Amino acid sequence: MASPPFPNHVRAWRLFRHMTQEELAEAIGSSTATVGHIETGARRLTDKWAHPIAKALSTSAGYLLDHDPNDLPTAVLDVWAEIPVESRDQALKVLESFKRTGTQG
């Protein structure tokens, strides 16, 4: 079987967030057919779609292209998704402080 012309991880992220194609389509103002074509790679995940889909799935456009959520530390992703957007800068600084602490010593 040939690989899709425009592969991505949209379907994996949608399932990871427990959404149906219909729910994702509604969240991005599109049709289930469009979501289906993007998920199968029959349609390219352009900026027009990547950013709204990423927002609806609480991830980044880059992650939709490069990372299957099932291969990532899901506990961290789940916590991150629950942090209010206005508090994420603060949360990121806290996480970065652990990185610095781990390299000192």
PDB file of N, CA and C in Angstrom:
ATOM      1  N   MET A   1       0.843  -1.186   0.000  1.00  0.00           N
ATOM      2  CA  MET A   1       0.000   0.000   0.000  1.00  0.00           C
ATOM      3  C   MET A   1       0.888   1.249   0.000  1.00  0.00           C
ATOM      4  N   ALA A   2       0.602   2.181  -0.876  1.00  0.00           N
ATOM      5  CA  ALA A   2       1.382   3.415  -0.993  1.00  0.00           C
ATOM      6  C   ALA A   2       1.080   4.346   0.180  1.00  0.00           C
ATOM      7  N   SER A   3       2.094   5.098   0.592  1.00  0.00           N
ATOM      8  CA  SER A   3       1.864   6.066   1.668  1.00  0.00           C
ATOM      9  C   SER A   3       1.091   7.256   1.112  1.00  0.00           C
ATOM     10  N   PRO A   4       0.356   7.960   1.996  1.00  0.00           N
ATOM     11  CA  PRO A   4      -0.430   9.099   1.526  1.00  0.00           C
ATOM     12  C   PRO A   4       0.470  10.207   0.988  1.00  0.00           C
ATOM     13  N   PRO A   5      -0.038  10.992   0.054  1.00  0.00           N
ATOM     14  CA  PRO A   5       0.789  12.053  -0.528  1.00  0.00           C
ATOM     15  C   PRO A   5       1.180  13.139   0.479  1.00  0.00           C
ATOM     16  N   PHE A   6       0.323  13.382   1.471  1.00  0.00           N
ATOM     17  CA  PHE A   6       0.593  14.449   2.445  1.00  0.00           C
ATOM     18  C   PHE A   6       0.390  13.920   3.872  1.00  0.00           C
ATOM     19  N   PRO A   7       1.297  13.097   4.390  1.00  0.00           N
ATOM     20  CA  PRO A   7       1.107  12.479   5.705  1.00  0.00           C
ATOM     21  C   PRO A   7       1.147  13.486   6.846  1.00  0.00           C
ATOM     22  N   ASN A   8       0.402  13.189   7.886  1.00  0.00           N
ATOM     23  CA  ASN A   8       0.358  14.015   9.090  1.00  0.00           C
ATOM     24  C   ASN A   8      -0.188  13.158  10.232  1.00  0.00           C
ATOM     25  N   HIS A   9      -0.314  13.773  11.411  1.00  0.00           N
ATOM     26  CA  HIS A   9      -0.797  13.054  12.595  1.00  0.00           C
ATOM     27  C   HIS A   9      -2.117  13.633  13.105  1.00  0.00           C
ATOM     28  N   VAL A  10      -2.889  14.260  12.240  1.00  0.00           N
ATOM     29  CA  VAL A  10      -4.156  14.879  12.664  1.00  0.00           C
ATOM     30  C   VAL A  10      -5.091  13.837  13.257  1.00  0.00           C
ATOM     31  N   ARG A  11      -5.258  12.713  12.598  1.00  0.00           N
ATOM     32  CA  ARG A  11      -6.177  11.687  13.106  1.00  0.00           C
ATOM     33  C   ARG A  11      -5.745  11.211  14.495  1.00  0.00           C
ATOM     34  N   ALA A  12      -4.458  10.966  14.672  1.00  0.00           N
ATOM     35  CA  ALA A  12      -3.957  10.512  15.968  1.00  0.00           C
ATOM     36  C   ALA A  12      -4.237  11.543  17.058  1.00  0.00           C
ATOM     37  N   TRP A  13      -4.019  12.827  16.727  1.00  0.00           N
ATOM     38  CA  TRP A  13      -4.293  13.882  17.712  1.00  0.00           C
ATOM     39  C   TRP A  13      -5.793  13.989  17.995  1.00  0.00           C
ATOM     40  N   ARG A  14      -6.621  13.859  16.968  1.00  0.00           N
ATOM     41  CA  ARG A  14      -8.074  13.932  17.179  1.00  0.00           C
ATOM     42  C   ARG A  14      -8.531  12.801  18.098  1.00  0.00           C
ATOM     43  N   LEU A  15      -8.055  11.604  17.838  1.00  0.00           N
ATOM     44  CA  LEU A  15      -8.426  10.469  18.681  1.00  0.00           C
ATOM     45  C   LEU A  15      -7.864  10.622  20.088  1.00  0.00           C
ATOM     46  N   PHE A  16      -6.652  11.166  20.186  1.00  0.00           N
ATOM     47  CA  PHE A  16      -6.027  11.406  21.485  1.00  0.00           C
ATOM     48  C   PHE A  16      -6.866  12.365  22.327  1.00  0.00           C
ATOM     49  N   ARG A  17      -7.493  13.313  21.663  1.00  0.00           N
ATOM     50  CA  ARG A  17      -8.341  14.302  22.359  1.00  0.00           C
ATOM     51  C   ARG A  17      -9.808  13.848  22.447  1.00  0.00           C
ATOM     52  N   HIS A  18     -10.058  12.618  22.040  1.00  0.00           N
ATOM     53  CA  HIS A  18     -11.401  12.017  22.132  1.00  0.00           C
ATOM     54  C   HIS A  18     -12.455  12.838  21.379  1.00  0.00           C
ATOM     55  N   MET A  19     -12.099  13.246  20.188  1.00  0.00           N
ATOM     56  CA  MET A  19     -13.021  14.007  19.342  1.00  0.00           C
ATOM     57  C   MET A  19     -13.409  13.170  18.131  1.00  0.00           C
ATOM     58  N   THR A  20     -14.615  13.410  17.641  1.00  0.00           N
ATOM     59  CA  THR A  20     -15.041  12.808  16.382  1.00  0.00           C
ATOM     60  C   THR A  20     -14.646  13.735  15.243  1.00  0.00           C
ATOM     61  N   GLN A  21     -14.694  13.221  14.025  1.00  0.00           N
ATOM     62  CA  GLN A  21     -14.443  14.086  12.868  1.00  0.00           C
ATOM     63  C   GLN A  21     -15.469  15.212  12.831  1.00  0.00           C
ATOM     64  N   GLU A  22     -16.699  14.908  13.192  1.00  0.00           N
ATOM     65  CA  GLU A  22     -17.757  15.923  13.190  1.00  0.00           C
ATOM     66  C   GLU A  22     -17.447  17.040  14.184  1.00  0.00           C
ATOM     67  N   GLU A  23     -16.982  16.673  15.371  1.00  0.00           N
ATOM     68  CA  GLU A  23     -16.653  17.681  16.386  1.00  0.00           C
ATOM     69  C   GLU A  23     -15.476  18.548  15.936  1.00  0.00           C
ATOM     70  N   LEU A  24     -14.475  17.925  15.352  1.00  0.00           N
ATOM     71  CA  LEU A  24     -13.333  18.704  14.866  1.00  0.00           C
ATOM     72  C   LEU A  24     -13.748  19.614  13.722  1.00  0.00           C
ATOM     73  N   ALA A  25     -14.536  19.098  12.805  1.00  0.00           N
ATOM     74  CA  ALA A  25     -15.009  19.912  11.679  1.00  0.00           C
ATOM     75  C   ALA A  25     -15.783  21.124  12.182  1.00  0.00           C
ATOM     76  N   GLU A  26     -16.643  20.912  13.165  1.00  0.00           N
ATOM     77  CA  GLU A  26     -17.419  22.030  13.722  1.00  0.00           C
ATOM     78  C   GLU A  26     -16.492  23.045  14.390  1.00  0.00           C
ATOM     79  N   ALA A  27     -15.496  22.553  15.120  1.00  0.00           N
ATOM     80  CA  ALA A  27     -14.572  23.438  15.828  1.00  0.00           C
ATOM     81  C   ALA A  27     -13.753  24.310  14.878  1.00  0.00           C
ATOM     82  N   ILE A  28     -13.488  23.817  13.667  1.00  0.00           N
ATOM     83  CA  ILE A  28     -12.672  24.588  12.719  1.00  0.00           C
ATOM     84  C   ILE A  28     -13.505  25.225  11.619  1.00  0.00           C
ATOM     85  N   GLY A  29     -14.825  25.051  11.695  1.00  0.00           N
ATOM     86  CA  GLY A  29     -15.697  25.662  10.696  1.00  0.00           C
ATOM     87  C   GLY A  29     -15.567  25.027   9.326  1.00  0.00           C
ATOM     88  N   SER A  30     -15.497  23.714   9.297  1.00  0.00           N
ATOM     89  CA  SER A  30     -15.321  23.006   8.039  1.00  0.00           C
ATOM     90  C   SER A  30     -16.262  21.816   7.975  1.00  0.00           C
ATOM     91  N   SER A  31     -16.037  20.958   6.989  1.00  0.00           N
ATOM     92  CA  SER A  31     -16.862  19.765   6.832  1.00  0.00           C
ATOM     93  C   SER A  31     -16.105  18.524   7.287  1.00  0.00           C
ATOM     94  N   THR A  32     -16.845  17.468   7.584  1.00  0.00           N
ATOM     95  CA  THR A  32     -16.194  16.210   7.943  1.00  0.00           C
ATOM     96  C   THR A  32     -15.409  15.664   6.750  1.00  0.00           C
ATOM     97  N   ALA A  33     -15.862  15.939   5.546  1.00  0.00           N
ATOM     98  CA  ALA A  33     -15.135  15.481   4.354  1.00  0.00           C
ATOM     99  C   ALA A  33     -13.744  16.114   4.310  1.00  0.00           C
ATOM    100  N   THR A  34     -13.659  17.409   4.597  1.00  0.00           N
ATOM    101  CA  THR A  34     -12.362  18.091   4.611  1.00  0.00           C
ATOM    102  C   THR A  34     -11.463  17.493   5.676  1.00  0.00           C
ATOM    103  N   VAL A  35     -12.006  17.292   6.881  1.00  0.00           N
ATOM    104  CA  VAL A  35     -11.221  16.685   7.961  1.00  0.00           C
ATOM    105  C   VAL A  35     -10.734  15.307   7.529  1.00  0.00           C
ATOM    106  N   GLY A  36     -11.601  14.525   6.941  1.00  0.00           N
ATOM    107  CA  GLY A  36     -11.238  13.195   6.481  1.00  0.00           C
ATOM    108  C   GLY A  36     -10.133  13.217   5.446  1.00  0.00           C
ATOM    109  N   HIS A  37     -10.210  14.132   4.500  1.00  0.00           N
ATOM    110  CA  HIS A  37      -9.173  14.242   3.459  1.00  0.00           C
ATOM    111  C   HIS A  37      -7.833  14.664   4.052  1.00  0.00           C
ATOM    112  N   ILE A  38      -7.871  15.550   5.032  1.00  0.00           N
ATOM    113  CA  ILE A  38      -6.633  15.979   5.687  1.00  0.00           C
ATOM    114  C   ILE A  38      -6.050  14.810   6.482  1.00  0.00           C
ATOM    115  N   GLU A  39      -6.909  14.112   7.225  1.00  0.00           N
ATOM    116  CA  GLU A  39      -6.430  12.994   8.043  1.00  0.00           C
ATOM    117  C   GLU A  39      -5.800  11.882   7.220  1.00  0.00           C
ATOM    118  N   THR A  40      -6.362  11.590   6.084  1.00  0.00           N
ATOM    119  CA  THR A  40      -5.827  10.513   5.254  1.00  0.00           C
ATOM    120  C   THR A  40      -4.620  10.948   4.439  1.00  0.00           C
ATOM    121  N   GLY A  41      -4.342  12.250   4.425  1.00  0.00           N
ATOM    122  CA  GLY A  41      -3.221  12.762   3.654  1.00  0.00           C
ATOM    123  C   GLY A  41      -3.559  12.998   2.199  1.00  0.00           C
ATOM    124  N   ALA A  42      -4.842  12.851   1.855  1.00  0.00           N
ATOM    125  CA  ALA A  42      -5.258  13.125   0.478  1.00  0.00           C
ATOM    126  C   ALA A  42      -5.232  14.621   0.197  1.00  0.00           C
ATOM    127  N   ARG A  43      -5.317  15.408   1.256  1.00  0.00           N
ATOM    128  CA  ARG A  43      -5.273  16.870   1.143  1.00  0.00           C
ATOM    129  C   ARG A  43      -4.148  17.364   2.041  1.00  0.00           C
ATOM    130  N   ARG A  44      -3.382  18.317   1.549  1.00  0.00           N
ATOM    131  CA  ARG A  44      -2.255  18.877   2.303  1.00  0.00           C
ATOM    132  C   ARG A  44      -2.758  19.649   3.533  1.00  0.00           C
ATOM    133  N   LEU A  45      -2.026  19.499   4.631  1.00  0.00           N
ATOM    134  CA  LEU A  45      -2.311  20.253   5.843  1.00  0.00           C
ATOM    135  C   LEU A  45      -1.627  21.611   5.722  1.00  0.00           C
ATOM    136  N   THR A  46      -2.324  22.557   5.107  1.00  0.00           N
ATOM    137  CA  THR A  46      -1.784  23.900   4.887  1.00  0.00           C
ATOM    138  C   THR A  46      -1.956  24.746   6.141  1.00  0.00           C
ATOM    139  N   ASP A  47      -1.315  25.919   6.147  1.00  0.00           N
ATOM    140  CA  ASP A  47      -1.470  26.845   7.274  1.00  0.00           C
ATOM    141  C   ASP A  47      -2.934  27.176   7.519  1.00  0.00           C
ATOM    142  N   LYS A  48      -3.712  27.272   6.435  1.00  0.00           N
ATOM    143  CA  LYS A  48      -5.136  27.590   6.565  1.00  0.00           C
ATOM    144  C   LYS A  48      -5.825  26.617   7.517  1.00  0.00           C
ATOM    145  N   TRP A  49      -5.418  25.344   7.462  1.00  0.00           N
ATOM    146  CA  TRP A  49      -6.046  24.322   8.299  1.00  0.00           C
ATOM    147  C   TRP A  49      -5.217  23.959   9.516  1.00  0.00           C
ATOM    148  N   ALA A  50      -3.910  23.993   9.411  1.00  0.00           N
ATOM    149  CA  ALA A  50      -3.054  23.517  10.502  1.00  0.00           C
ATOM    150  C   ALA A  50      -3.265  24.300  11.793  1.00  0.00           C
ATOM    151  N   HIS A  51      -3.318  25.603  11.706  1.00  0.00           N
ATOM    152  CA  HIS A  51      -3.436  26.403  12.924  1.00  0.00           C
ATOM    153  C   HIS A  51      -4.798  26.258  13.600  1.00  0.00           C
ATOM    154  N   PRO A  52      -5.915  26.322  12.878  1.00  0.00           N
ATOM    155  CA  PRO A  52      -7.204  26.088  13.544  1.00  0.00           C
ATOM    156  C   PRO A  52      -7.338  24.666  14.099  1.00  0.00           C
ATOM    157  N   ILE A  53      -6.829  23.682  13.372  1.00  0.00           N
ATOM    158  CA  ILE A  53      -6.899  22.299  13.861  1.00  0.00           C
ATOM    159  C   ILE A  53      -6.044  22.154  15.114  1.00  0.00           C
ATOM    160  N   ALA A  54      -4.848  22.701  15.083  1.00  0.00           N
ATOM    161  CA  ALA A  54      -3.968  22.630  16.250  1.00  0.00           C
ATOM    162  C   ALA A  54      -4.624  23.269  17.467  1.00  0.00           C
ATOM    163  N   LYS A  55      -5.234  24.419  17.274  1.00  0.00           N
ATOM    164  CA  LYS A  55      -5.908  25.092  18.385  1.00  0.00           C
ATOM    165  C   LYS A  55      -7.038  24.227  18.919  1.00  0.00           C
ATOM    166  N   ALA A  56      -7.836  23.653  18.040  1.00  0.00           N
ATOM    167  CA  ALA A  56      -8.960  22.812  18.462  1.00  0.00           C
ATOM    168  C   ALA A  56      -8.480  21.563  19.194  1.00  0.00           C
ATOM    169  N   LEU A  57      -7.289  21.093  18.861  1.00  0.00           N
ATOM    170  CA  LEU A  57      -6.754  19.873  19.470  1.00  0.00           C
ATOM    171  C   LEU A  57      -5.741  20.158  20.579  1.00  0.00           C
ATOM    172  N   SER A  58      -5.614  21.420  20.971  1.00  0.00           N
ATOM    173  CA  SER A  58      -4.703  21.829  22.056  1.00  0.00           C
ATOM    174  C   SER A  58      -3.273  21.340  21.826  1.00  0.00           C
ATOM    175  N   THR A  59      -2.778  21.599  20.633  1.00  0.00           N
ATOM    176  CA  THR A  59      -1.397  21.258  20.313  1.00  0.00           C
ATOM    177  C   THR A  59      -0.855  22.326  19.368  1.00  0.00           C
ATOM    178  N   SER A  60       0.265  22.061  18.738  1.00  0.00           N
ATOM    179  CA  SER A  60       0.823  23.019  17.792  1.00  0.00           C
ATOM    180  C   SER A  60       0.746  22.457  16.379  1.00  0.00           C
ATOM    181  N   ALA A  61       0.806  23.340  15.413  1.00  0.00           N
ATOM    182  CA  ALA A  61       0.771  22.912  14.014  1.00  0.00           C
ATOM    183  C   ALA A  61       1.953  21.992  13.714  1.00  0.00           C
ATOM    184  N   GLY A  62       3.097  22.282  14.263  1.00  0.00           N
ATOM    185  CA  GLY A  62       4.264  21.438  14.052  1.00  0.00           C
ATOM    186  C   GLY A  62       4.072  20.030  14.593  1.00  0.00           C
ATOM    187  N   TYR A  63       3.418  19.925  15.730  1.00  0.00           N
ATOM    188  CA  TYR A  63       3.162  18.607  16.300  1.00  0.00           C
ATOM    189  C   TYR A  63       2.205  17.806  15.422  1.00  0.00           C
ATOM    190  N   LEU A  64       1.262  18.475  14.785  1.00  0.00           N
ATOM    191  CA  LEU A  64       0.351  17.766  13.883  1.00  0.00           C
ATOM    192  C   LEU A  64       1.108  17.107  12.749  1.00  0.00           C
ATOM    193  N   LEU A  65       2.166  17.740  12.310  1.00  0.00           N
ATOM    194  CA  LEU A  65       2.959  17.208  11.198  1.00  0.00           C
ATOM    195  C   LEU A  65       4.011  16.195  11.652  1.00  0.00           C
ATOM    196  N   ASP A  66       4.620  16.431  12.793  1.00  0.00           N
ATOM    197  CA  ASP A  66       5.813  15.683  13.160  1.00  0.00           C
ATOM    198  C   ASP A  66       5.685  14.673  14.287  1.00  0.00           C
ATOM    199  N   HIS A  67       4.617  14.748  15.100  1.00  0.00           N
ATOM    200  CA  HIS A  67       4.578  13.919  16.300  1.00  0.00           C
ATOM    201  C   HIS A  67       3.233  13.238  16.504  1.00  0.00           C
ATOM    202  N   ASP A  68       3.274  11.926  16.623  1.00  0.00           N
ATOM    203  CA  ASP A  68       2.103  11.161  17.031  1.00  0.00           C
ATOM    204  C   ASP A  68       1.991  11.333  18.550  1.00  0.00           C
ATOM    205  N   PRO A  69       0.844  11.761  19.061  1.00  0.00           N
ATOM    206  CA  PRO A  69       0.737  11.995  20.502  1.00  0.00           C
ATOM    207  C   PRO A  69       0.973  10.730  21.322  1.00  0.00           C
ATOM    208  N   ASN A  70       0.769   9.589  20.730  1.00  0.00           N
ATOM    209  CA  ASN A  70       0.972   8.327  21.437  1.00  0.00           C
ATOM    210  C   ASN A  70       2.446   8.008  21.650  1.00  0.00           C
ATOM    211  N   ASP A  71       3.319   8.756  20.987  1.00  0.00           N
ATOM    212  CA  ASP A  71       4.764   8.576  21.150  1.00  0.00           C
ATOM    213  C   ASP A  71       5.372   9.632  22.065  1.00  0.00           C
ATOM    214  N   LEU A  72       4.531  10.471  22.668  1.00  0.00           N
ATOM    215  CA  LEU A  72       4.993  11.564  23.518  1.00  0.00           C
ATOM    216  C   LEU A  72       4.594  11.310  24.967  1.00  0.00           C
ATOM    217  N   PRO A  73       5.200  12.040  25.917  1.00  0.00           N
ATOM    218  CA  PRO A  73       4.814  11.881  27.321  1.00  0.00           C
ATOM    219  C   PRO A  73       3.401  12.448  27.547  1.00  0.00           C
ATOM    220  N   THR A  74       2.417  11.598  27.418  1.00  0.00           N
ATOM    221  CA  THR A  74       1.022  12.053  27.402  1.00  0.00           C
ATOM    222  C   THR A  74       0.577  12.718  28.693  1.00  0.00           C
ATOM    223  N   ALA A  75       1.130  12.336  29.828  1.00  0.00           N
ATOM    224  CA  ALA A  75       0.734  12.987  31.082  1.00  0.00           C
ATOM    225  C   ALA A  75       1.055  14.478  31.019  1.00  0.00           C
ATOM    226  N   VAL A  76       2.207  14.814  30.452  1.00  0.00           N
ATOM    227  CA  VAL A  76       2.597  16.222  30.323  1.00  0.00           C
ATOM    228  C   VAL A  76       1.656  16.939  29.358  1.00  0.00           C
ATOM    229  N   LEU A  77       1.325  16.295  28.251  1.00  0.00           N
ATOM    230  CA  LEU A  77       0.414  16.906  27.278  1.00  0.00           C
ATOM    231  C   LEU A  77      -0.969  17.146  27.885  1.00  0.00           C
ATOM    232  N   ASP A  78      -1.445  16.181  28.666  1.00  0.00           N
ATOM    233  CA  ASP A  78      -2.761  16.334  29.290  1.00  0.00           C
ATOM    234  C   ASP A  78      -2.764  17.490  30.282  1.00  0.00           C
ATOM    235  N   VAL A  79      -1.718  17.592  31.090  1.00  0.00           N
ATOM    236  CA  VAL A  79      -1.628  18.698  32.044  1.00  0.00           C
ATOM    237  C   VAL A  79      -1.543  20.021  31.293  1.00  0.00           C
ATOM    238  N   TRP A  80      -0.705  20.068  30.262  1.00  0.00           N
ATOM    239  CA  TRP A  80      -0.542  21.299  29.484  1.00  0.00           C
ATOM    240  C   TRP A  80      -1.873  21.753  28.891  1.00  0.00           C
ATOM    241  N   ALA A  81      -2.655  20.829  28.377  1.00  0.00           N
ATOM    242  CA  ALA A  81      -3.936  21.165  27.759  1.00  0.00           C
ATOM    243  C   ALA A  81      -4.911  21.768  28.773  1.00  0.00           C
ATOM    244  N   GLU A  82      -4.734  21.429  30.041  1.00  0.00           N
ATOM    245  CA  GLU A  82      -5.627  21.940  31.088  1.00  0.00           C
ATOM    246  C   GLU A  82      -5.189  23.294  31.646  1.00  0.00           C
ATOM    247  N   ILE A  83      -3.974  23.715  31.340  1.00  0.00           N
ATOM    248  CA  ILE A  83      -3.481  25.009  31.832  1.00  0.00           C
ATOM    249  C   ILE A  83      -4.102  26.113  30.995  1.00  0.00           C
ATOM    250  N   PRO A  84      -4.739  27.095  31.652  1.00  0.00           N
ATOM    251  CA  PRO A  84      -5.321  28.208  30.888  1.00  0.00           C
ATOM    252  C   PRO A  84      -4.261  28.899  30.035  1.00  0.00           C
ATOM    253  N   VAL A  85      -4.646  29.294  28.851  1.00  0.00           N
ATOM    254  CA  VAL A  85      -3.714  29.914  27.905  1.00  0.00           C
ATOM    255  C   VAL A  85      -2.958  31.072  28.553  1.00  0.00           C
ATOM    256  N   GLU A  86      -3.645  31.863  29.340  1.00  0.00           N
ATOM    257  CA  GLU A  86      -2.998  33.026  29.947  1.00  0.00           C
ATOM    258  C   GLU A  86      -1.963  32.646  31.006  1.00  0.00           C
ATOM    259  N   SER A  87      -1.922  31.397  31.446  1.00  0.00           N
ATOM    260  CA  SER A  87      -0.950  30.944  32.446  1.00  0.00           C
ATOM    261  C   SER A  87       0.172  30.102  31.856  1.00  0.00           C
ATOM    262  N   ARG A  88       0.131  29.846  30.566  1.00  0.00           N
ATOM    263  CA  ARG A  88       1.112  28.936  29.965  1.00  0.00           C
ATOM    264  C   ARG A  88       2.537  29.487  29.969  1.00  0.00           C
ATOM    265  N   ASP A  89       2.707  30.804  29.830  1.00  0.00           N
ATOM    266  CA  ASP A  89       4.061  31.369  29.902  1.00  0.00           C
ATOM    267  C   ASP A  89       4.681  31.081  31.261  1.00  0.00           C
ATOM    268  N   GLN A  90       3.891  31.262  32.308  1.00  0.00           N
ATOM    269  CA  GLN A  90       4.367  30.998  33.665  1.00  0.00           C
ATOM    270  C   GLN A  90       4.688  29.503  33.838  1.00  0.00           C
ATOM    271  N   ALA A  91       3.811  28.632  33.348  1.00  0.00           N
ATOM    272  CA  ALA A  91       4.045  27.188  33.458  1.00  0.00           C
ATOM    273  C   ALA A  91       5.318  26.780  32.716  1.00  0.00           C
ATOM    274  N   LEU A  92       5.536  27.365  31.552  1.00  0.00           N
ATOM    275  CA  LEU A  92       6.732  27.046  30.773  1.00  0.00           C
ATOM    276  C   LEU A  92       7.993  27.477  31.523  1.00  0.00           C
ATOM    277  N   LYS A  93       7.952  28.637  32.181  1.00  0.00           N
ATOM    278  CA  LYS A  93       9.112  29.096  32.950  1.00  0.00           C
ATOM    279  C   LYS A  93       9.413  28.139  34.104  1.00  0.00           C
ATOM    280  N   VAL A  94       8.367  27.626  34.749  1.00  0.00           N
ATOM    281  CA  VAL A  94       8.572  26.658  35.822  1.00  0.00           C
ATOM    282  C   VAL A  94       9.241  25.398  35.266  1.00  0.00           C
ATOM    283  N   LEU A  95       8.742  24.894  34.146  1.00  0.00           N
ATOM    284  CA  LEU A  95       9.348  23.705  33.535  1.00  0.00           C
ATOM    285  C   LEU A  95      10.798  23.958  33.136  1.00  0.00           C
ATOM    286  N   GLU A  96      11.059  25.125  32.573  1.00  0.00           N
ATOM    287  CA  GLU A  96      12.428  25.450  32.170  1.00  0.00           C
ATOM    288  C   GLU A  96      13.359  25.519  33.376  1.00  0.00           C
ATOM    289  N   SER A  97      12.849  25.918  34.542  1.00  0.00           N
ATOM    290  CA  SER A  97      13.693  25.973  35.738  1.00  0.00           C
ATOM    291  C   SER A  97      14.154  24.570  36.134  1.00  0.00           C
ATOM    292  N   PHE A  98      13.344  23.558  35.885  1.00  0.00           N
ATOM    293  CA  PHE A  98      13.763  22.189  36.167  1.00  0.00           C
ATOM    294  C   PHE A  98      14.886  21.768  35.228  1.00  0.00           C
ATOM    295  N   LYS A  99      14.817  22.209  33.994  1.00  0.00           N
ATOM    296  CA  LYS A  99      15.855  21.886  33.018  1.00  0.00           C
ATOM    297  C   LYS A  99      17.190  22.475  33.466  1.00  0.00           C
ATOM    298  N   ARG A 100      17.170  23.705  33.900  1.00  0.00           N
ATOM    299  CA  ARG A 100      18.399  24.357  34.365  1.00  0.00           C
ATOM    300  C   ARG A 100      18.922  23.681  35.624  1.00  0.00           C
ATOM    301  N   THR A 101      18.029  23.314  36.535  1.00  0.00           N
ATOM    302  CA  THR A 101      18.440  22.664  37.777  1.00  0.00           C
ATOM    303  C   THR A 101      19.105  21.329  37.482  1.00  0.00           C
ATOM    304  N   GLY A 102      18.583  20.604  36.503  1.00  0.00           N
ATOM    305  CA  GLY A 102      19.132  19.307  36.150  1.00  0.00           C
ATOM    306  C   GLY A 102      20.505  19.372  35.519  1.00  0.00           C
ATOM    307  N   THR A 103      20.878  20.526  34.979  1.00  0.00           N
ATOM    308  CA  THR A 103      22.187  20.642  34.317  1.00  0.00           C
ATOM    309  C   THR A 103      23.226  21.261  35.229  1.00  0.00           C
ATOM    310  N   GLN A 104      22.826  21.743  36.398  1.00  0.00           N
ATOM    311  CA  GLN A 104      23.781  22.320  37.336  1.00  0.00           C
ATOM    312  C   GLN A 104      24.223  21.230  38.315  1.00  0.00           C
ATOM    313  N   GLY A 105      25.461  21.105  38.555  1.00  0.00           N
ATOM    314  CA  GLY A 105      25.824  20.174  39.577  1.00  0.00           C
ATOM    315  C   GLY A 105      26.850  19.262  39.202  1.00  0.00           C
TER     316      GLY A 105
END
